[in-house]
Coordinates of C-alpha atoms in Angstrom, one line a residue:
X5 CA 214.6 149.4 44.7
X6 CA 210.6 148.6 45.8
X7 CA 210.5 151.5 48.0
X8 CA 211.2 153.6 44.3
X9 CA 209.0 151.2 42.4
X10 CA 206.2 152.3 45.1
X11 CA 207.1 155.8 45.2
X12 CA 206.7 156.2 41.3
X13 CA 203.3 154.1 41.7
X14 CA 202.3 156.7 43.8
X15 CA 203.2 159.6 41.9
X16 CA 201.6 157.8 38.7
X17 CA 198.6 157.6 41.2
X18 CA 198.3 161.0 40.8
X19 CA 198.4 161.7 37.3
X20 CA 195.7 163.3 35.4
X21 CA 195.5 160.4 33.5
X22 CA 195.1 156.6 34.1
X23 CA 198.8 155.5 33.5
X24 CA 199.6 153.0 31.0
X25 CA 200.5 149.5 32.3
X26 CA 204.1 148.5 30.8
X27 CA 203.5 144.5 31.4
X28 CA 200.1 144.4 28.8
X29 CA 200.0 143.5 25.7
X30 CA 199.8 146.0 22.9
X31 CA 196.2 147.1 22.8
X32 CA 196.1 146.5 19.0
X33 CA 196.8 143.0 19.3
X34 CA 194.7 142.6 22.0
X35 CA 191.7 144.1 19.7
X36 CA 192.9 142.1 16.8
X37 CA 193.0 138.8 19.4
X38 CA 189.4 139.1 20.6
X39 CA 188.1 140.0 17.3
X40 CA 189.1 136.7 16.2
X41 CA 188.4 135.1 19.1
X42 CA 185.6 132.1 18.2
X43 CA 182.8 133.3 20.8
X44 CA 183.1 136.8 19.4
X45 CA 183.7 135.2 15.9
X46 CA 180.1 133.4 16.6
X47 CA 178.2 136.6 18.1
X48 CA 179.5 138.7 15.1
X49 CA 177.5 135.9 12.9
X50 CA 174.2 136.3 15.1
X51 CA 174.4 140.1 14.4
X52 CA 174.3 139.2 10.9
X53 CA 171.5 136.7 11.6
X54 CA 169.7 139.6 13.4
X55 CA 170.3 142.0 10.3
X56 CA 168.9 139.1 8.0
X57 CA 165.8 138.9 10.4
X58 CA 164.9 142.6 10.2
X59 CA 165.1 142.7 6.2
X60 CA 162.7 139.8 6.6
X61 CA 160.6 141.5 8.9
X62 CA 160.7 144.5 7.3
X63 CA 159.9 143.1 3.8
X64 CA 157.1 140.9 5.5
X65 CA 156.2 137.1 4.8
X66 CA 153.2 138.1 2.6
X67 CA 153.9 137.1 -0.9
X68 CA 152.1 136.6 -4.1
X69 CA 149.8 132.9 -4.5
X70 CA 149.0 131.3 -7.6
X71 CA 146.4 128.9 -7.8
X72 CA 144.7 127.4 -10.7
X73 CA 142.7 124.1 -12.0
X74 CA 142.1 122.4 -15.5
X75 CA 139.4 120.1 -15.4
X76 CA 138.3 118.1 -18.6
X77 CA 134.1 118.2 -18.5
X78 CA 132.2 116.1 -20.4
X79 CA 128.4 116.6 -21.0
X80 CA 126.0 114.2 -22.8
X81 CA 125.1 115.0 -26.1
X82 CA 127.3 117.6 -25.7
X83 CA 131.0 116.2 -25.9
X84 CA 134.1 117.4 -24.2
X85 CA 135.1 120.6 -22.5
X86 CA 138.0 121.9 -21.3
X87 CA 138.0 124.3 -18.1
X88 CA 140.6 125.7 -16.0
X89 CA 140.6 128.8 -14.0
X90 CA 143.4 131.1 -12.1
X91 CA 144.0 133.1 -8.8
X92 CA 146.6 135.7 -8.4
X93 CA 146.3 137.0 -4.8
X94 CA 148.5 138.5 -2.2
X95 CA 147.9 139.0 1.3
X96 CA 148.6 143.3 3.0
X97 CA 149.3 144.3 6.3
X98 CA 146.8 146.7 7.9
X99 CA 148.2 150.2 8.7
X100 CA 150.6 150.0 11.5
X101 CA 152.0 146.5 11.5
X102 CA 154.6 147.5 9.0
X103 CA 156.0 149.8 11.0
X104 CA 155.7 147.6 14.2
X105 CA 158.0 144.8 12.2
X106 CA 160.8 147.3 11.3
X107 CA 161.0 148.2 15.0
X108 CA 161.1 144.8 16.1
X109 CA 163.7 143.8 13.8
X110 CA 166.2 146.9 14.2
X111 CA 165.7 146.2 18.4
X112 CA 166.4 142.6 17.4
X113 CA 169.6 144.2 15.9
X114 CA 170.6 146.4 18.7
X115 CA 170.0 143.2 20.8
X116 CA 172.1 141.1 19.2
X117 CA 174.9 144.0 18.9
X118 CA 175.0 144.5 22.9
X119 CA 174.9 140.5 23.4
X120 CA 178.3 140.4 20.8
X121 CA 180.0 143.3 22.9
X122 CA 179.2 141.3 26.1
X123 CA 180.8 138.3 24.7
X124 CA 183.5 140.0 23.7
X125 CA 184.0 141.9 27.3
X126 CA 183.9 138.5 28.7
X127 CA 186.6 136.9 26.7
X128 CA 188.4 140.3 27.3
X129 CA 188.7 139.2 30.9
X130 CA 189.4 135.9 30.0
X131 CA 192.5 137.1 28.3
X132 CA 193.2 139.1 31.7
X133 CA 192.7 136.2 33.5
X134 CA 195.5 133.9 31.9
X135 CA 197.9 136.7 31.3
X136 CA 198.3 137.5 34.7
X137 CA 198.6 133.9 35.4
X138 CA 201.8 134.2 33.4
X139 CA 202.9 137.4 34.6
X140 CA 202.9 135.9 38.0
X141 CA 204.2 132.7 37.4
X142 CA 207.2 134.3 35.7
X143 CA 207.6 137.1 38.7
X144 CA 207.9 134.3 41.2
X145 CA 210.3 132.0 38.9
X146 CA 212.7 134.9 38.5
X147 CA 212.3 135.3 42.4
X148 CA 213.0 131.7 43.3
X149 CA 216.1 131.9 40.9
X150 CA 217.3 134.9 43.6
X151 CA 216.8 132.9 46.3
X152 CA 218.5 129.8 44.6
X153 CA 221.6 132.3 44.0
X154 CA 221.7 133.5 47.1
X155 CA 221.4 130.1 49.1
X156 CA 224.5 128.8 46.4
X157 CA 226.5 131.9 47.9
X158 CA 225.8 131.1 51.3
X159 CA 226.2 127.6 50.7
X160 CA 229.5 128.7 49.2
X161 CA 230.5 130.5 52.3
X162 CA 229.6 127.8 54.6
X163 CA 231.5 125.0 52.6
X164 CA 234.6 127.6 53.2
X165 CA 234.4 127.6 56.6
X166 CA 233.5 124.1 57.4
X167 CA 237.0 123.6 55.1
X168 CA 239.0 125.7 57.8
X169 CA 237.3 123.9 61.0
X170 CA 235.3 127.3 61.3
X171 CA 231.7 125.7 61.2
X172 CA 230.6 123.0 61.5
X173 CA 229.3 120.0 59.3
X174 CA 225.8 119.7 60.2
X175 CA 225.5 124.1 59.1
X176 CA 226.5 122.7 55.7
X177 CA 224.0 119.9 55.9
X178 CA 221.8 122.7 56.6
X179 CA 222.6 124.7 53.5
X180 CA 222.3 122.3 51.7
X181 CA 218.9 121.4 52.4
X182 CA 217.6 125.0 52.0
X183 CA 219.2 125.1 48.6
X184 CA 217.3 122.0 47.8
X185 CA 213.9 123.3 48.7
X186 CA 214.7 126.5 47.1
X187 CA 215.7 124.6 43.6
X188 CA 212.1 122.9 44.3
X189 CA 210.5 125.5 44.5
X190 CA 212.0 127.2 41.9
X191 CA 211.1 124.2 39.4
X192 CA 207.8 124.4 40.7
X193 CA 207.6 128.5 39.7
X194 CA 209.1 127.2 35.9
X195 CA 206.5 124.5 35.8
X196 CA 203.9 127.0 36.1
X197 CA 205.0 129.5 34.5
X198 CA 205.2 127.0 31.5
X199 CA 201.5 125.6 31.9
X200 CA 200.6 129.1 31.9
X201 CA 202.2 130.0 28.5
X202 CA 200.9 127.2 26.8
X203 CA 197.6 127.8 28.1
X204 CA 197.5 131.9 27.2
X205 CA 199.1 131.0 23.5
X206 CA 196.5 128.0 22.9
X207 CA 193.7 130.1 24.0
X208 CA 194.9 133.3 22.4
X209 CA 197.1 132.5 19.4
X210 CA 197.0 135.6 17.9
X211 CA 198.8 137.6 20.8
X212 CA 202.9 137.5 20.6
X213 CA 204.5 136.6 23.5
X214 CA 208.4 137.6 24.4
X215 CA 210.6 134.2 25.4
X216 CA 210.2 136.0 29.3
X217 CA 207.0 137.0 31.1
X218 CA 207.4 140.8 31.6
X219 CA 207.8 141.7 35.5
X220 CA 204.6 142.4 37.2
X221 CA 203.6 146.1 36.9
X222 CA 203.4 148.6 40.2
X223 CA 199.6 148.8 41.3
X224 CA 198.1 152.3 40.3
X225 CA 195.4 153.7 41.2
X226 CA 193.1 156.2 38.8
X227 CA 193.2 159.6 38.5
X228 CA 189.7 159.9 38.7
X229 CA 189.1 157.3 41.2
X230 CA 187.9 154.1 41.7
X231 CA 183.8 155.4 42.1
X232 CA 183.9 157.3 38.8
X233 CA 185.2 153.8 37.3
X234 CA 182.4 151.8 39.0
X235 CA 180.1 154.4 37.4
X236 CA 181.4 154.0 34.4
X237 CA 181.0 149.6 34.6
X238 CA 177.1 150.5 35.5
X239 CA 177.0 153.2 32.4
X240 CA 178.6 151.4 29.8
X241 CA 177.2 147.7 30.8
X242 CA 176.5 145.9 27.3
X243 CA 174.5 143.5 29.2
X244 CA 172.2 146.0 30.6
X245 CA 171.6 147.6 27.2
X246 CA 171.0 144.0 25.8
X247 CA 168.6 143.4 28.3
X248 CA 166.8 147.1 28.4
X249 CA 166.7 146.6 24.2
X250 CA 165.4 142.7 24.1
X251 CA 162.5 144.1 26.9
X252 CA 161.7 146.8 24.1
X253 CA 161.6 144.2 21.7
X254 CA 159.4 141.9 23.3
X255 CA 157.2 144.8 25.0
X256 CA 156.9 146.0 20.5
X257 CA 156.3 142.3 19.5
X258 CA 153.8 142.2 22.7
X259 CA 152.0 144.9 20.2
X260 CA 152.6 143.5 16.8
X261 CA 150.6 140.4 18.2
X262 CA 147.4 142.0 19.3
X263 CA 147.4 144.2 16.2
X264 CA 147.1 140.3 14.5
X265 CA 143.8 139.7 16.6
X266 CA 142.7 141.6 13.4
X267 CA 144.3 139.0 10.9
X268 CA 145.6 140.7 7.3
X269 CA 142.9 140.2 4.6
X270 CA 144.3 139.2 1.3
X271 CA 143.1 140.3 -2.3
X272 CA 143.7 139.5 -6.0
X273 CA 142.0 138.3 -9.1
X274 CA 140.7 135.1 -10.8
X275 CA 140.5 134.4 -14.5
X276 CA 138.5 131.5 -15.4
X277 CA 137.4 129.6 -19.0
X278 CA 134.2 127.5 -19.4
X279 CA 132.7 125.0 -21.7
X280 CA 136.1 125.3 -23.8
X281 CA 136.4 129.0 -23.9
X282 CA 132.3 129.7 -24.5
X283 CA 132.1 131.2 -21.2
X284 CA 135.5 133.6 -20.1
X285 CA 135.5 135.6 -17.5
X286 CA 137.6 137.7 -15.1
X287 CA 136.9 139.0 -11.2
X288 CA 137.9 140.1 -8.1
X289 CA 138.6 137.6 -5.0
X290 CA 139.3 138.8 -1.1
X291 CA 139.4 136.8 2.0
X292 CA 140.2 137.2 5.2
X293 CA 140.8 135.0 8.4
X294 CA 138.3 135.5 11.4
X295 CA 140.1 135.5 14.8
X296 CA 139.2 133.7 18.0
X297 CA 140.7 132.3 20.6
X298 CA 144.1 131.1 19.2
X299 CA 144.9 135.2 18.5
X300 CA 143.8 136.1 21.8
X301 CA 145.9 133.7 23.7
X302 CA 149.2 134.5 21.8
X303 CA 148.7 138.2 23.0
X304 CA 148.5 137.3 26.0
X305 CA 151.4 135.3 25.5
X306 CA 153.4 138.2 24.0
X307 CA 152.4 140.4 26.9
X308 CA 153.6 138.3 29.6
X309 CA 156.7 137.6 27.7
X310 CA 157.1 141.4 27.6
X311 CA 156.2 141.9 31.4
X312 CA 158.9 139.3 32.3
X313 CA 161.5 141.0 30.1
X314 CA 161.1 144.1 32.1
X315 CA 161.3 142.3 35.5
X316 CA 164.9 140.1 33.5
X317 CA 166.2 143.9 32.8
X318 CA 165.7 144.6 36.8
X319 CA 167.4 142.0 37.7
X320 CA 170.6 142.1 35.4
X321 CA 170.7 146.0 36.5
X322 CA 170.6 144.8 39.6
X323 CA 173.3 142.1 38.9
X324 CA 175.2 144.5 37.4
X325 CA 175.3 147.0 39.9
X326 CA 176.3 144.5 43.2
X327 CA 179.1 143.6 40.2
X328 CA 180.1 146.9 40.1
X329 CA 180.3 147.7 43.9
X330 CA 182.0 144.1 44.5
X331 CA 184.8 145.2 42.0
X332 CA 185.4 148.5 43.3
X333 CA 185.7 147.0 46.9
X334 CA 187.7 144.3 45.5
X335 CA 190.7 147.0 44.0
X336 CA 190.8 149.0 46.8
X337 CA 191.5 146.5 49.4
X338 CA 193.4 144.7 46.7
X339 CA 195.6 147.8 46.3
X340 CA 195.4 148.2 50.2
X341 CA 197.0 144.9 50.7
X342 CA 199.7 144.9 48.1
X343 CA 200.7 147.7 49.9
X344 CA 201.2 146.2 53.3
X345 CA 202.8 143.1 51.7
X346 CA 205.8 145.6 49.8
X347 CA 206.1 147.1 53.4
X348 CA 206.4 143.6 54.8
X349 CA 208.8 142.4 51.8
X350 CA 211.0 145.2 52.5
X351 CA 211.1 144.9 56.0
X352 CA 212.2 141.1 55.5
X353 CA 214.5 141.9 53.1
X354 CA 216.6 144.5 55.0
X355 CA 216.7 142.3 58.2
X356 CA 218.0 139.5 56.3
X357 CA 220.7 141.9 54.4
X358 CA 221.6 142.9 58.3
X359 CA 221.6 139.2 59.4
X360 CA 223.9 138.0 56.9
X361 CA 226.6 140.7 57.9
X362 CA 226.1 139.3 61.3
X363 CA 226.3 135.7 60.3
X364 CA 229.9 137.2 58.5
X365 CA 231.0 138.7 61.2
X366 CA 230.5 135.4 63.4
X367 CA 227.7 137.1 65.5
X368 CA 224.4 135.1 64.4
X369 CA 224.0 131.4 64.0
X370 CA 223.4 129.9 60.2
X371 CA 219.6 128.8 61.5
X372 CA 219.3 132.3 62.2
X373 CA 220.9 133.6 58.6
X374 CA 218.8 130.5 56.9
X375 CA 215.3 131.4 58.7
X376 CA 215.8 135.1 57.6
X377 CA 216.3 134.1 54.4
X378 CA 213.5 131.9 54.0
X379 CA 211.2 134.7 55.6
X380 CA 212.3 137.4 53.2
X381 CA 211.6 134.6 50.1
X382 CA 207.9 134.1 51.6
X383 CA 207.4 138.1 52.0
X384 CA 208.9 138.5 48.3
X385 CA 206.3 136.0 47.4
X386 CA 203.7 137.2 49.1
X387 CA 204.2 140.7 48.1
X388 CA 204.1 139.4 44.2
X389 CA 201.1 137.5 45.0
X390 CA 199.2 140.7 46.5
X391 CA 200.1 142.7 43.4
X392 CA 198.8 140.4 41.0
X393 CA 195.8 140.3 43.0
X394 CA 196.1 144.0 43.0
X395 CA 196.5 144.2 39.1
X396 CA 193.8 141.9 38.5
X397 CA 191.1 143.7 40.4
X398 CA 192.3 147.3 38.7
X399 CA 192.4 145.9 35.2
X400 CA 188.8 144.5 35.3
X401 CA 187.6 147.3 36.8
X402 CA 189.3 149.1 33.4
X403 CA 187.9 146.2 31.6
X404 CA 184.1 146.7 32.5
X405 CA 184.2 150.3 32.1
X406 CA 185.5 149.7 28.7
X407 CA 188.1 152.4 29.6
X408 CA 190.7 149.5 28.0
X409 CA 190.4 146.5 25.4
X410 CA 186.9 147.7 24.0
X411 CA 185.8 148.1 20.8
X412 CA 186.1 151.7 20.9
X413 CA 189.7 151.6 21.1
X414 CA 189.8 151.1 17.9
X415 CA 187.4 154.1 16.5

């Protein structure tokens, strides 16, 4: 039965396409689970917060002053006056900073979009993470149980000998004791298989889970290989494009600041009333701030802020890259050494079908029939542990290339 389980893996390997894993949640739930998810939830509100802060950059902070005064004058031999005066002014942007703010806040946007798709890839491999936890907890529960079946038959058989003086009682004592430590192990398998489900369900409640983990899927590889897919973590990174749009940001606020060594004048009128209305009069007012050394030190501010956004963006590409490369290593010796361990597994598992007919037919000691068994349990294990491993590595690599669970999936 594995060698056709690795013989269709193969031939899926082949496909044009990159085959569809049975033993995943359906991709729509999975979108509709990280959507909701309370990190994404949270960088979906800092998009909006981004949005807000480019309608206020793009609108600008000048706005309309009033000012005004009443003052009651009194003059000898004169009497009483009353006075008061007004100012309606409003400060402008020079030519250029307008423009400077809209592209600062639409970056800020783009910024804040990639930093919300990162979030979301992360908890995307979160999800990975504690599904196959379950998957594999559930794979080696349902292989303990065959072990505890077939350690009950063969305790069976013993018991049925030792009743006819044909073995003797310490091969029953024997028997028994494997059975034991296979029922312990096998408890041990529920146990975590149990944790697991809670864990996955309390972490992603939105995702429906059957009563049984589905059995681990058969390791396959893509059609267009594992380079293209590494290619494809490098050209799609959402943390690179967060990084390459918040160095464009800073390197356009870098600009928007020394434009403001020049500060923005402001202009407006003033209506004023003297001597209880004899003198009225209306004019013009401007003013303008003269900048020194405060302006010129938060350019240079911005600029080196800028500089060490460029340098941040080398050093997540660079990040990104060694990420990259680590996981396409990573699947292919994964996928190497699953394949090994289902040689190995069968292997065990037809020398201890072969040592059980000898134990039958009186030929080979129970130790013998009890260590085979145990050694084609720890290869069965083994070999479910290597294509989890197997899974893992080949899923994230789908994962980072957005080739699965992204939010194109849904366009």
């Amino acid at each position: 039965m594995r060698a056709m389980l690795l013989a269709c893996g193969l031939l899926l390997s082949a496909s044009p396409a990159l085959a569809q894993r049975t033993d995943l949640p359906p991709a729509d739930k999975v979108n509709e689970a990280l959507d909701n998810h309370p990190s994404v939830a949270a960088a979906a509100a800092r998009v909006e917060a981004a949005r807000a802060r480019g309608d206020m950059l793009r609108r600008g902070s000048h706005e309309v002053t009033v000012s005004g005064s009443y003052v009651r004058r009194t003059v000898d031999r004169e009497g009483g006056f009353n006075e008061f005066d007004t100012t309606i002014s409003r400060p402008f942007r020079l030519p250029g900073k307008a423009a400077l703010d809209r592209q600062v806040g639409a970056l800020g946007v783009e910024v804040a979009q990639n930093q919300m798709e990162d979030v979301r890839h992360q908890t995307a491999l979160i999800l990975s993470g504690l599904w196959h936890d379950w998957l594999t907890a559930g794979s080696h529960y349902r292989n303990d149980l065959d072990t505890v079946r077939g350690l009950e038959a063969s305790m069976a058989a013993v018991a049925r000998r030792v009743a006819l003086r044909d073995a003797a009682q310490l091969d029953l004592d024997q028997a028994a004791a494997a059975l034991a430590q296979a029922r312990a192990q096998a408890a041990s398998s529920l146990a975590s298989r149990e944790q697991a489900r809670v864990t996955l369900v309390a972490t992603f409640p939105d995702i429906p889970l059957p009563p049984e983990p589905p059995e681990l899927a058969i390791p396959v590889l893509p059609a267009d290989g594992l380079e293209a897919m590494r290619d494809l973590v490098i050209e799609r990174s959402h943390e690179i494009g967060a990084a390459d749009k918040e160095a464009q940001r800073l390197d356009v606020t870098a600009r928007r600041v020394r434009a403001d060594r020049v500060a923005d004048p402001s202009f407006g009128v003033r209506l004023f009333s003297e001597r209880g209305g004899t003198e009225t009069g209306a004019g013009v007012v401007a003013s303008i701030s003269l900048g020194g050394g405060y302006r010129r030190a938060a350019a240079d501010q911005a600029s080196a802020e800028a500089n060490a956004a460029r340098m941040e963006l080398a050093a997540v590409t660079r990040t990104v890259e060694a990420m990259a490369n680590a996981g396409l290593s990573n699947a292919r010796t994964r996928f190497n050494a699953w394949s090994n361990a289902e040689a190995s597994a069968r292997s065990a598992g037809d020398a201890a079908a072969r040592t059980a007919r000898g134990y039958q037919l009186g030929q080979i000691d129970l130790a013998d029939l009890l260590y085979a068994q145990r050694q084609t349990n720890d290869a069965r294990r083994m070999e479910i542990d290597a294509r989890s491993e197997a899974n893992r590595a080949l899923l994230r690599l789908e994962i980072d290339s957005h080739s699965i669970w992204a939010a194109v999936d849904r366009e």
